[in-house]
mmCIF file of C-alpha atoms in Angstrom:
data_model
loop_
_atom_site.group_PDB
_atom_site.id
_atom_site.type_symbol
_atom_site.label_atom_id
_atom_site.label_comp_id
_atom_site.label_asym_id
_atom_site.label_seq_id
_atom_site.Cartn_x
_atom_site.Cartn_y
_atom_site.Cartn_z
ATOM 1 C CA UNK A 1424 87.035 95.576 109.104
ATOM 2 C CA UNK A 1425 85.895 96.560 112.456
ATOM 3 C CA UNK A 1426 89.403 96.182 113.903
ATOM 4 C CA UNK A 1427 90.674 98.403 111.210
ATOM 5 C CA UNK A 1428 87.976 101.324 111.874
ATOM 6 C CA UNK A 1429 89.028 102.042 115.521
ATOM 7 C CA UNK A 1430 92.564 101.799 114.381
ATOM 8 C CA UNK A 1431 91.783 104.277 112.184
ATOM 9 C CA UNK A 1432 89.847 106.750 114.586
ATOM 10 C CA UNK A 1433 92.234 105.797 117.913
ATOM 11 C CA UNK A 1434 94.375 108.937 118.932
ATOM 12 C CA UNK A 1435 95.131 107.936 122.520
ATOM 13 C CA UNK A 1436 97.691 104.902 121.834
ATOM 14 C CA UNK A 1437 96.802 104.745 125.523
ATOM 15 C CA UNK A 1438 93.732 102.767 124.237
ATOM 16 C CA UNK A 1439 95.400 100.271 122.361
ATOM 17 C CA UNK A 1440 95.146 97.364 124.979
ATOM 18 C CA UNK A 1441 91.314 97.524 124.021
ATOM 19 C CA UNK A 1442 92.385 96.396 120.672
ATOM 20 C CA UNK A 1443 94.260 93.549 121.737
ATOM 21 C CA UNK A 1444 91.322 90.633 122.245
ATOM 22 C CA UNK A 1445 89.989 92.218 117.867
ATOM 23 C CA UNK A 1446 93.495 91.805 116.849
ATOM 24 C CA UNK A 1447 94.268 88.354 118.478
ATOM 25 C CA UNK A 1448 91.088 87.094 116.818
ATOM 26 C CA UNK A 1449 91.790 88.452 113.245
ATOM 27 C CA UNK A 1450 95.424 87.276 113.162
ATOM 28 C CA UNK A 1451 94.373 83.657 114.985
ATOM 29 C CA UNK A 1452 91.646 83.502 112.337
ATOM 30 C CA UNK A 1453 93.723 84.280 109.373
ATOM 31 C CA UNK A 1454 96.716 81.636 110.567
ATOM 32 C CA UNK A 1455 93.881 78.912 111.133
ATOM 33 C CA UNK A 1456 91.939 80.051 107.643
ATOM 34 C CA UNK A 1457 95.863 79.932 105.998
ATOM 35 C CA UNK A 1458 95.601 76.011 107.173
ATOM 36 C CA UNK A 1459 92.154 75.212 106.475
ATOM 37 C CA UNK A 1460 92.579 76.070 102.889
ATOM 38 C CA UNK A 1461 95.884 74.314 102.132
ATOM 39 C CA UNK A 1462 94.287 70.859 103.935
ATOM 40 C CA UNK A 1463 90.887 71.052 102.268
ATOM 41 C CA UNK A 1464 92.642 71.808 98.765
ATOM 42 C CA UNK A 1465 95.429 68.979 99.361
ATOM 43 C CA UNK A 1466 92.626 66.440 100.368
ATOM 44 C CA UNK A 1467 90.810 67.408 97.309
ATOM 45 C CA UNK A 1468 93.236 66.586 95.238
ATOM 46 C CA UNK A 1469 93.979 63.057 96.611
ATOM 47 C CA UNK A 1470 90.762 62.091 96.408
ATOM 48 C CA UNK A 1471 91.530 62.577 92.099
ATOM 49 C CA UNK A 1472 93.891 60.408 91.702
ATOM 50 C CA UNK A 1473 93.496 57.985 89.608
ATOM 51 C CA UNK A 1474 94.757 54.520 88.154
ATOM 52 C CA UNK A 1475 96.870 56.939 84.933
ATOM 53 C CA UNK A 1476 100.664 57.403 86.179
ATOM 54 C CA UNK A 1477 100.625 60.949 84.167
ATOM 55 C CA UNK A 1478 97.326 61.980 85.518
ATOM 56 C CA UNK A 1479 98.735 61.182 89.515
ATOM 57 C CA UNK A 1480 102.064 63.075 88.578
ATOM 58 C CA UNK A 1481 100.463 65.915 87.448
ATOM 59 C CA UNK A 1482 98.107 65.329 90.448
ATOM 60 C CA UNK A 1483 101.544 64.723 93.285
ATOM 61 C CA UNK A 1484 102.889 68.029 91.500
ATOM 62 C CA UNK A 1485 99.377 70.283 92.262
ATOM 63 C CA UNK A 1486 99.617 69.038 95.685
ATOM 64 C CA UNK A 1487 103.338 70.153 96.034
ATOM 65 C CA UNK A 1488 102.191 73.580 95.125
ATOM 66 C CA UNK A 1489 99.287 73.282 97.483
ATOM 67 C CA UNK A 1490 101.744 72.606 100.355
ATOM 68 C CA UNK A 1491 104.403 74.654 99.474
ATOM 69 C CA UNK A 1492 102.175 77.738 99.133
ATOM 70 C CA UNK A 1493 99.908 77.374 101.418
ATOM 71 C CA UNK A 1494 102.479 76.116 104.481
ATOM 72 C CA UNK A 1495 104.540 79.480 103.806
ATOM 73 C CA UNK A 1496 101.729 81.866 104.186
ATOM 74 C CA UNK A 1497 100.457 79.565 107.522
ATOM 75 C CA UNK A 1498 103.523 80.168 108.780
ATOM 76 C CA UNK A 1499 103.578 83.600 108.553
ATOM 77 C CA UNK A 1500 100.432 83.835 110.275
ATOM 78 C CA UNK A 1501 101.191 81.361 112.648
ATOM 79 C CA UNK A 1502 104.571 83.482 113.661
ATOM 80 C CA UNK A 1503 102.204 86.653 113.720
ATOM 81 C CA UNK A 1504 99.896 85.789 116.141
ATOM 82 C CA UNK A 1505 102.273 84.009 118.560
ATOM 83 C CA UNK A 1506 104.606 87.509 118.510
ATOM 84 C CA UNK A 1507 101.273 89.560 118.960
ATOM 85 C CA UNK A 1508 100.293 87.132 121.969
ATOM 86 C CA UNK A 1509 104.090 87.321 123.635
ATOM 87 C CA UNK A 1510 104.379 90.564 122.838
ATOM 88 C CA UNK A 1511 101.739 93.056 121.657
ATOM 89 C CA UNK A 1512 103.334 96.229 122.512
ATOM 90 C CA UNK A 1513 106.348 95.901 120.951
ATOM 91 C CA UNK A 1514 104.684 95.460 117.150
ATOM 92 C CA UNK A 1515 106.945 92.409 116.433
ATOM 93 C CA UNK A 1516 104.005 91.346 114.876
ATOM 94 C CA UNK A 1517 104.314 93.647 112.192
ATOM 95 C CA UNK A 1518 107.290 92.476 110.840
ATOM 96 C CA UNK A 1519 105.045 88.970 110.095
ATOM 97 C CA UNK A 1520 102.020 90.533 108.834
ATOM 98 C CA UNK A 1521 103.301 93.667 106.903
ATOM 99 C CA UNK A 1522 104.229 91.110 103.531
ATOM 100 C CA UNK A 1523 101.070 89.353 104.184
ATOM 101 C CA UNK A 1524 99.425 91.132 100.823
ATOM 102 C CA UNK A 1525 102.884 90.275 99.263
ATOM 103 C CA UNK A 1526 102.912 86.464 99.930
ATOM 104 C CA UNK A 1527 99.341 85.595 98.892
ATOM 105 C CA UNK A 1528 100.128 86.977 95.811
ATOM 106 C CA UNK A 1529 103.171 85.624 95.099
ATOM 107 C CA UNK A 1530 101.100 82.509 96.606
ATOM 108 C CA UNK A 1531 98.688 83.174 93.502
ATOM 109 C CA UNK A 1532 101.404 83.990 90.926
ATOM 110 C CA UNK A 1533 103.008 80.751 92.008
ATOM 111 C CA UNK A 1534 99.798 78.644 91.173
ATOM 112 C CA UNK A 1535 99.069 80.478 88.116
ATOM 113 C CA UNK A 1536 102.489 79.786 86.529
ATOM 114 C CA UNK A 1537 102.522 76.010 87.547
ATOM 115 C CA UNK A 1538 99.057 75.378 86.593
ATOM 116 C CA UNK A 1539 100.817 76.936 82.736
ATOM 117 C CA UNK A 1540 103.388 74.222 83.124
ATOM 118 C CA UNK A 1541 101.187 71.375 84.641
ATOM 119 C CA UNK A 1542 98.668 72.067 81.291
ATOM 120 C CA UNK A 1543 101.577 71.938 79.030
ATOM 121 C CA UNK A 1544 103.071 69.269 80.678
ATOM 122 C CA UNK A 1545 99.877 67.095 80.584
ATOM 123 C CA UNK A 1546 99.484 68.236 76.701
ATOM 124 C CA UNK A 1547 103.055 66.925 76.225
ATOM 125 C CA UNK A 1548 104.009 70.565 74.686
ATOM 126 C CA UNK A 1549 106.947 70.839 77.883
ATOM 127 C CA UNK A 1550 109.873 69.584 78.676
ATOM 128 C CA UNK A 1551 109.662 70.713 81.825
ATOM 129 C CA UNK A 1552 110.319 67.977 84.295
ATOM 130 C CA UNK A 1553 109.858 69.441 87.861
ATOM 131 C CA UNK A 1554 107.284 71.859 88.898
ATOM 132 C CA UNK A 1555 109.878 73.914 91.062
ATOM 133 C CA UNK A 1556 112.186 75.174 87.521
ATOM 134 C CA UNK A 1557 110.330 78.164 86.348
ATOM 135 C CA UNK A 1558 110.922 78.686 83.558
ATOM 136 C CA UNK A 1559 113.002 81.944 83.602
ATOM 137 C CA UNK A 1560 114.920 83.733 81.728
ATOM 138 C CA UNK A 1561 118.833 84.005 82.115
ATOM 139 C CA UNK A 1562 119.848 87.048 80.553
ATOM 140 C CA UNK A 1563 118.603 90.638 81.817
ATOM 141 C CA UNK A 1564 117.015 92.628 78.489
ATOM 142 C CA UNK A 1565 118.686 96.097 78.136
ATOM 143 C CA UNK A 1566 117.907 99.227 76.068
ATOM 144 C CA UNK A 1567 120.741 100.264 74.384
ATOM 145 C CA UNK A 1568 120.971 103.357 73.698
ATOM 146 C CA UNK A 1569 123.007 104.645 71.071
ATOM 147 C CA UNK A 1570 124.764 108.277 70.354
ATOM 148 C CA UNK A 1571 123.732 110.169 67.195
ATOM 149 C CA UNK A 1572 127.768 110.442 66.025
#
């Protein structure tokens, strides 16, 4: 918040290298936050698995979304701060944390729609047999639009 107030009120781009220890910081934090997260949730979830081979699937297929969501947005921040660190005057980091609003929610979409198929999965109202098969639809729907003849 602080960092993004004297962006804000900095003309003189001839001050930016003041910036540089706020911005390190924020992105380091944010990368290391990313990982936190994903490791406490995945250890979480091992410790509830249980004796039921349903229960752990469902369980092994939470923690697959765990890691694949979490890992991608680490990632990201993990590429972010190591181009701000090489580089911080050529905004290469920018091209890392520009989608960063993007991925966590696509990050949240993600768990949303595989918690739907987990709960039907776990209700036995699915088919669906692997967490990664969304299940989407095929065909593109069209308005047709018809002449008055």
């Amino acid at each position: 918040m602080i960092d993004s107030a004297k962006i804000g009120v900095l003309v003189d781009i001839g001050k930016f290298a003041a910036l540089i220890p706020l911005t390190t910081v924020w992105l380091a934090t944010e990368a290391g936050l990313d990982l936190v997260i994903a490791m406490v949730l995945i250890r979480y979830l091992w410790r509830l698995k249980t004796e039921s081979p349903k229960t752990n699937s469902i369980i092994n297929r939470s923690i697959k979304v765990s890691i694949q969501s979490g890992s991608f947005t680490s990632v990201c921040a993990c590429c972010a701060v190591t181009a701000f660190i090489l580089c911080p005057e050529a905004y290469l980091y920018a091209v890392y944390t520009w989608p960063f609003g993007r991925l966590y929610s696509n990050s949240l979409l993600h768990a949303l729609i595989s918690r739907k198929i987990l709960s039907e999965i776990a209700h036995g109202t699915s088919e669906a047999h692997d967490i990664e098969s969304f299940p989407v639809s095929p065909r593109i729907n069209t308005i047709q639009i018809r002449s008055g003849n």
